[in-house]
Short mmCIF file of C-alpha atoms and ligand atoms in Angstrom, two decimals:
data_model
loop_
_atom_site.label_atom_id
_atom_site.label_comp_id
_atom_site.label_asym_id
_atom_site.label_seq_id
_atom_site.Cartn_x
_atom_site.Cartn_y
_atom_site.Cartn_z
CA MET A 11 0.00 0.00 0.00
CA THR A 12 1.39 3.39 -0.81
CA ARG A 13 -1.20 5.98 0.05
CA GLY A 14 -3.18 6.32 3.21
CA ASN A 15 -6.58 7.67 4.07
CA THR A 16 -5.91 8.50 7.69
CA GLU A 17 -9.20 10.26 8.33
CA HIS A 18 -10.41 10.00 11.90
CA GLY A 19 -12.88 7.15 12.29
CA ALA A 20 -11.58 5.07 9.38
CA ARG A 21 -10.36 2.37 11.80
CA THR A 22 -13.80 0.83 12.18
CA ALA A 23 -14.52 0.81 8.44
CA PRO A 24 -14.20 -2.55 6.65
CA LEU A 25 -11.45 -3.63 4.29
CA GLY A 26 -12.58 -3.98 0.68
CA VAL A 27 -11.23 -7.15 -0.95
CA PHE A 28 -11.82 -8.29 -4.53
CA ASP A 29 -10.93 -10.91 -7.10
CA SER A 30 -12.33 -12.19 -10.39
CA GLY A 31 -14.20 -14.94 -8.55
CA LEU A 32 -13.75 -17.28 -5.63
CA GLY A 33 -9.95 -17.26 -5.47
CA GLY A 34 -9.67 -14.11 -3.39
CA LEU A 35 -11.45 -15.91 -0.58
CA THR A 36 -8.11 -17.59 0.17
CA VAL A 37 -6.83 -14.07 0.93
CA VAL A 38 -9.94 -13.36 3.03
CA ARG A 39 -9.22 -16.55 4.96
CA ALA A 40 -5.63 -15.45 5.59
CA LEU A 41 -6.80 -11.93 6.57
CA ARG A 42 -9.36 -13.32 9.02
CA ALA A 43 -6.73 -15.54 10.60
CA ARG A 44 -4.17 -12.73 10.88
CA LEU A 45 -6.54 -9.79 11.56
CA PRO A 46 -9.68 -11.28 13.13
CA ALA A 47 -11.10 -7.92 14.26
CA GLU A 48 -11.21 -6.49 10.73
CA SER A 49 -14.56 -6.42 8.96
CA ILE A 50 -14.38 -7.27 5.28
CA VAL A 51 -16.53 -6.62 2.23
CA TYR A 52 -15.54 -9.17 -0.44
CA LEU A 53 -16.44 -8.82 -4.11
CA GLY A 54 -16.03 -11.70 -6.57
CA ASP A 55 -16.55 -10.58 -10.18
CA THR A 56 -18.06 -13.95 -11.07
CA ALA A 57 -19.85 -12.56 -14.13
CA ARG A 58 -16.47 -11.91 -15.76
CA VAL A 59 -14.15 -14.61 -14.38
CA PRO A 60 -11.52 -15.52 -15.58
CA TYR A 61 -9.42 -12.37 -15.74
CA GLY A 62 -6.20 -14.26 -16.41
CA SER A 63 -6.80 -14.76 -20.13
CA ARG A 64 -7.88 -11.16 -20.84
CA SER A 65 -5.82 -8.19 -22.01
CA ALA A 66 -4.19 -5.92 -19.45
CA ALA A 67 -6.44 -3.04 -20.57
CA THR A 68 -9.59 -5.10 -19.97
CA VAL A 69 -8.36 -6.30 -16.57
CA ARG A 70 -7.62 -2.69 -15.59
CA ARG A 71 -11.14 -1.62 -16.60
CA TYR A 72 -12.77 -4.47 -14.67
CA ALA A 73 -10.56 -3.81 -11.64
CA VAL A 74 -11.48 -0.12 -11.50
CA GLY A 75 -15.18 -1.07 -11.58
CA CYS A 76 -14.75 -3.54 -8.69
CA ALA A 77 -12.67 -1.14 -6.59
CA LYS A 78 -15.10 1.75 -7.10
CA LEU A 79 -18.01 -0.39 -5.95
CA LEU A 80 -16.10 -1.21 -2.76
CA ALA A 81 -15.16 2.46 -2.29
CA ARG A 82 -18.86 3.39 -2.47
CA ARG A 83 -19.42 0.94 0.40
CA GLY A 84 -17.11 2.99 2.61
CA VAL A 85 -14.09 0.68 2.88
CA LYS A 86 -10.90 2.09 4.47
CA ALA A 87 -8.53 0.32 2.07
CA ILE A 88 -8.61 -1.96 -0.95
CA VAL A 89 -6.86 -5.33 -0.87
CA VAL A 90 -6.47 -6.68 -4.40
CA ALA A 91 -6.85 -10.42 -3.79
CA CYS A 92 -5.87 -11.27 -7.35
CA ASN A 93 -2.42 -11.72 -8.84
CA THR A 94 -3.60 -10.86 -12.35
CA VAL A 95 -5.01 -7.49 -11.21
CA SER A 96 -1.99 -6.88 -8.96
CA ALA A 97 0.27 -7.55 -11.97
CA VAL A 98 -1.29 -4.99 -14.31
CA ALA A 99 -3.64 -2.60 -12.48
CA LEU A 100 -2.26 -1.50 -9.09
CA GLU A 101 -0.98 1.86 -10.33
CA THR A 102 -4.25 2.54 -12.16
CA LEU A 103 -6.24 1.77 -9.02
CA ARG A 104 -4.01 4.00 -6.91
CA ALA A 105 -4.47 6.82 -9.39
CA GLU A 106 -8.25 6.40 -9.62
CA LEU A 107 -9.10 5.91 -5.94
CA ASP A 108 -8.60 8.07 -2.91
CA LEU A 109 -7.82 4.99 -0.83
CA PRO A 110 -4.78 2.87 0.01
CA VAL A 111 -4.47 -0.10 -2.35
CA SER A 112 -2.42 -3.24 -1.68
CA GLY A 113 -1.74 -6.24 -3.88
CA VAL A 114 -0.43 -9.77 -3.58
CA ILE A 115 2.63 -9.81 -5.85
CA LEU A 116 5.16 -7.83 -3.83
CA PRO A 117 4.47 -9.76 -0.60
CA GLY A 118 4.50 -13.02 -2.58
CA ALA A 119 7.83 -12.11 -4.20
CA ARG A 120 9.35 -11.27 -0.80
CA ALA A 121 8.27 -14.60 0.65
CA ALA A 122 9.56 -16.39 -2.47
CA VAL A 123 13.02 -14.81 -2.35
CA ALA A 124 13.33 -15.79 1.32
CA ALA A 125 12.19 -19.36 0.64
CA ALA A 126 14.30 -19.92 -2.50
CA ARG A 127 17.63 -18.97 -0.80
CA GLY A 128 19.37 -18.05 -4.04
CA ARG A 129 17.84 -20.77 -6.15
CA LYS A 130 15.32 -20.27 -8.95
CA VAL A 131 11.72 -19.19 -8.17
CA CYS A 132 9.02 -21.03 -10.11
CA VAL A 133 5.75 -19.04 -10.33
CA LEU A 134 2.51 -20.82 -11.22
CA ALA A 135 0.04 -18.17 -12.37
CA THR A 136 -2.45 -17.07 -15.01
CA VAL A 137 -1.38 -16.31 -18.57
CA GLY A 138 -1.80 -12.58 -17.83
CA THR A 139 0.34 -12.63 -14.68
CA VAL A 140 3.15 -14.59 -16.37
CA ALA A 141 3.05 -12.38 -19.50
CA SER A 142 3.18 -9.19 -17.41
CA GLY A 143 6.59 -10.13 -15.96
CA ALA A 144 5.42 -8.67 -12.63
CA TYR A 145 6.95 -11.43 -10.49
CA THR A 146 10.22 -11.25 -12.43
CA ARG A 147 10.43 -7.50 -11.77
CA ALA A 148 9.41 -7.79 -8.11
CA VAL A 149 11.94 -10.57 -7.45
CA ALA A 150 14.71 -8.73 -9.38
CA ALA A 151 14.14 -5.63 -7.22
CA LEU A 152 14.68 -7.75 -4.11
CA SER A 153 17.49 -10.06 -5.22
CA SER A 154 19.57 -9.63 -8.37
CA ARG A 155 20.80 -13.24 -8.25
CA THR A 156 17.40 -14.96 -8.03
CA GLU A 157 16.01 -16.17 -11.35
CA VAL A 158 12.27 -16.50 -12.02
CA MET A 159 10.53 -18.97 -14.30
CA GLY A 160 6.80 -18.50 -14.87
CA ILE A 161 4.49 -21.34 -15.85
CA PRO A 162 1.00 -20.33 -17.03
CA THR A 163 -1.51 -22.73 -15.41
CA PRO A 164 -4.91 -21.30 -16.42
CA LEU A 165 -6.95 -24.51 -16.25
CA LEU A 166 -6.56 -24.56 -12.49
CA VAL A 167 -8.72 -21.42 -12.23
CA GLY A 168 -11.66 -23.13 -13.95
CA LEU A 169 -11.22 -26.28 -11.87
CA ALA A 170 -11.25 -24.22 -8.68
CA GLU A 171 -14.35 -22.24 -9.70
CA GLU A 172 -16.06 -25.58 -10.45
CA GLY A 173 -15.05 -27.01 -7.09
CA TRP A 174 -12.94 -29.75 -8.77
CA THR A 175 -10.17 -29.59 -6.23
CA GLU A 176 -9.82 -33.26 -5.38
CA GLY A 177 -9.05 -36.52 -7.17
CA GLU A 178 -7.10 -37.45 -10.27
CA VAL A 179 -8.20 -34.61 -12.59
CA PRO A 180 -6.50 -31.70 -10.78
CA ARG A 181 -3.49 -33.89 -9.95
CA LEU A 182 -2.92 -34.77 -13.60
CA VAL A 183 -3.43 -31.15 -14.68
CA VAL A 184 -0.80 -30.04 -12.15
CA ARG A 185 1.56 -32.85 -13.26
CA ARG A 186 1.21 -31.84 -16.89
CA TYR A 187 1.81 -28.16 -16.13
CA LEU A 188 4.97 -29.02 -14.15
CA GLU A 189 6.57 -30.92 -17.05
CA PRO A 190 8.99 -28.02 -17.80
CA LEU A 191 10.52 -28.65 -14.37
CA VAL A 192 11.21 -32.26 -15.29
CA ARG A 193 12.63 -31.24 -18.68
CA ASP A 194 14.93 -28.62 -17.11
CA ARG A 195 16.16 -31.05 -14.46
CA VAL A 196 16.93 -33.76 -17.02
CA ALA A 197 18.74 -31.22 -19.25
CA ASP A 198 20.78 -29.88 -16.30
CA GLU A 199 21.72 -33.40 -15.25
CA ALA A 200 22.76 -34.28 -18.81
CA ARG A 201 24.97 -31.16 -18.94
CA GLY A 202 26.34 -31.91 -15.48
CA ASP A 203 25.15 -28.46 -14.35
CA ALA A 204 24.94 -28.79 -10.59
CA ALA A 205 24.89 -25.03 -9.85
CA ALA A 206 22.47 -24.37 -7.02
CA SER A 207 21.19 -21.20 -8.73
CA ALA A 208 19.99 -23.32 -11.69
CA ARG A 209 17.79 -25.47 -9.45
CA VAL A 210 14.26 -24.54 -8.41
CA GLY A 211 14.22 -23.44 -4.76
CA CYS A 212 10.53 -22.68 -4.32
CA VAL A 213 7.20 -22.76 -6.11
CA VAL A 214 4.91 -19.73 -5.76
CA LEU A 215 1.13 -20.08 -5.81
CA GLY A 216 0.92 -17.00 -8.01
CA CYS A 217 -2.86 -17.05 -8.33
CA THR A 218 -5.23 -16.78 -5.41
CA HIS A 219 -7.21 -19.76 -6.68
CA PHE A 220 -4.24 -22.09 -6.27
CA PRO A 221 -3.98 -22.63 -2.50
CA LEU A 222 -6.80 -25.15 -2.98
CA PHE A 223 -4.37 -27.31 -4.97
CA ARG A 224 -1.50 -26.83 -2.55
CA THR A 225 -1.10 -30.52 -1.63
CA PHE A 226 -1.07 -31.62 -5.28
CA ILE A 227 1.37 -28.87 -6.18
CA GLU A 228 3.71 -29.80 -3.29
CA GLU A 229 3.62 -33.47 -4.21
CA GLU A 230 3.93 -33.02 -7.96
CA ALA A 231 6.70 -30.40 -7.65
CA ALA A 232 8.67 -32.79 -5.42
CA ARG A 233 8.09 -35.55 -7.98
CA ALA A 234 9.21 -33.33 -10.88
CA LEU A 235 12.27 -31.95 -9.10
CA GLY A 236 13.33 -35.15 -7.35
CA GLU A 237 13.27 -33.38 -3.96
CA PRO A 238 10.74 -31.48 -1.83
CA VAL A 239 10.60 -27.69 -2.34
CA PRO A 240 8.83 -25.04 -0.27
CA VAL A 241 5.54 -23.80 -1.72
CA VAL A 242 4.84 -20.10 -1.11
CA ASP A 243 1.28 -18.84 -0.81
CA SER A 244 0.97 -15.17 -1.78
CA ALA A 245 -2.30 -14.97 0.24
CA THR A 246 -0.57 -15.48 3.60
CA ALA A 247 2.22 -13.08 2.66
CA ALA A 248 -0.35 -10.47 1.56
CA ALA A 249 -2.25 -10.70 4.88
CA GLU A 250 1.01 -9.99 6.71
CA ASP A 251 1.58 -6.96 4.48
CA VAL A 252 -1.93 -5.62 5.21
CA ALA A 253 -1.35 -6.10 8.97
CA ASP A 254 1.88 -4.04 8.78
CA PHE A 255 0.22 -1.33 6.74
CA LEU A 256 -2.79 -0.98 9.06
CA ALA A 257 -0.56 -0.83 12.13
CA ALA A 258 1.77 1.75 10.58
CA ARG A 259 -1.15 4.03 9.56
CA GLU A 260 -3.10 3.49 12.79
CA LEU A 261 -5.93 2.07 10.75
CA ALA A 262 -6.28 -1.31 12.48
CA ALA A 263 -9.76 -2.13 13.80
CA PRO A 264 -10.03 -1.59 17.54
CA GLY A 265 -11.11 -4.32 19.98
CA THR A 266 -11.03 -8.09 19.78
CA ALA A 267 -14.55 -8.94 18.59
CA GLN A 268 -14.64 -10.94 15.33
CA GLY A 269 -15.13 -8.62 12.35
CA LYS A 270 -18.10 -9.00 10.00
CA LEU A 271 -17.80 -10.58 6.57
CA GLU A 272 -20.03 -9.47 3.68
CA LEU A 273 -19.83 -11.40 0.41
CA CYS A 274 -20.90 -9.96 -2.95
CA VAL A 275 -20.75 -11.38 -6.48
CA THR A 276 -21.65 -10.01 -9.91
CA ASP A 277 -23.43 -13.16 -11.20
CA VAL A 278 -26.14 -15.27 -9.58
CA PRO A 279 -24.62 -16.57 -6.36
CA VAL A 280 -25.64 -20.26 -6.57
CA ALA A 281 -22.31 -21.73 -7.74
CA PHE A 282 -20.38 -19.33 -5.51
CA GLU A 283 -22.28 -20.39 -2.39
CA ARG A 284 -21.67 -24.06 -3.23
CA VAL A 285 -17.91 -23.80 -3.54
CA ALA A 286 -17.01 -20.83 -1.32
CA ARG A 287 -16.87 -22.77 1.94
CA SER A 288 -13.79 -24.75 0.92
CA PHE A 289 -11.96 -21.54 -0.04
CA LEU A 290 -12.97 -19.69 3.08
CA GLY A 291 -12.69 -22.48 5.64
CA GLU A 292 -15.83 -21.24 7.40
CA ALA A 293 -19.58 -21.25 6.80
CA VAL A 294 -20.76 -18.87 4.08
CA GLY A 295 -23.69 -16.62 5.03
CA THR A 296 -25.85 -14.71 2.60
CA VAL A 297 -24.21 -13.80 -0.68
CA GLU A 298 -25.45 -10.60 -2.32
CA GLN A 299 -25.60 -10.15 -6.09
CA VAL A 300 -24.42 -6.67 -7.14
CA ASP A 301 -24.17 -4.80 -10.43
CA LEU A 302 -21.07 -2.82 -11.27
N1 DGL B 29 -7.39 -15.39 -8.81
C1 DGL B 29 -6.85 -14.57 -9.79
C2 DGL B 29 -5.35 -14.43 -9.69
O1 DGL B 29 -4.86 -14.45 -8.58
C3 DGL B 29 -7.42 -14.56 -11.18
C4 DGL B 29 -7.76 -15.83 -11.84
C5 DGL B 29 -8.51 -15.53 -13.14
O2 DGL B 29 -9.56 -14.92 -13.04
O3 DGL B 29 -8.02 -15.92 -14.19
O4 DGL B 29 -4.66 -14.25 -10.66
#
């Protein structure tokens, strides 16, 4: 977050959190674990999911619409719970809104650099996030010796929105997407290249839909690389970032009572209600349908 609305009274206002669909609920879950007193208004733009295959200009336009709806609801800050939006639209949102705006890529990159310890960072993300080069830039700004390889894994978004997060289908999709890791390892071994910097040191869940596949990704990455690697969740790292920001700006919610959670979507909420519980890890109350 770069700018702060430090108006008196803003502490009790909710945080506004949005994503293209259900994925951002993994960030809500992390926020509620780290900052239980914060109230949250969550918006899933389910009428227009996925964002990851759209142009940067379209994603920016959608993101501004989502953020403005949350601003009209009186939120004290916007948490962009979407890597694709964080990759291409943060500056636009900061320019368009008179509110602090935080994203998931910088915190995710920080956690990745720490976990990789000089080895390569492998980012699993949408086509848009990989094409933007946002993780590569964020990691390069933190560590000039850490390489980044991005693997676009768009089918996982659809599987998550459908609630297909268990069984052989997602496992095989993950295995197929991780084939470049096997190819690189075999090529390195054939060349006798044992340099630590050439090896993958961590895998980043670079899309907020992906924590639901964490176990498959851990297991399949270990299989592909021939050794276990840490898996970094940008949702947890982002919640930590929001906690720091709120404390620094004296915007944290007072008291210890559990904050409220309001859920909104842009399409009929039936599918959302069905799948949201597994993302959120708690019961889902009423879901409101809104129009941007
Ligand atoms: N969950 C989003 C992300 O973190 C977007 C997925 C999509 O809509 O394609 O990138």
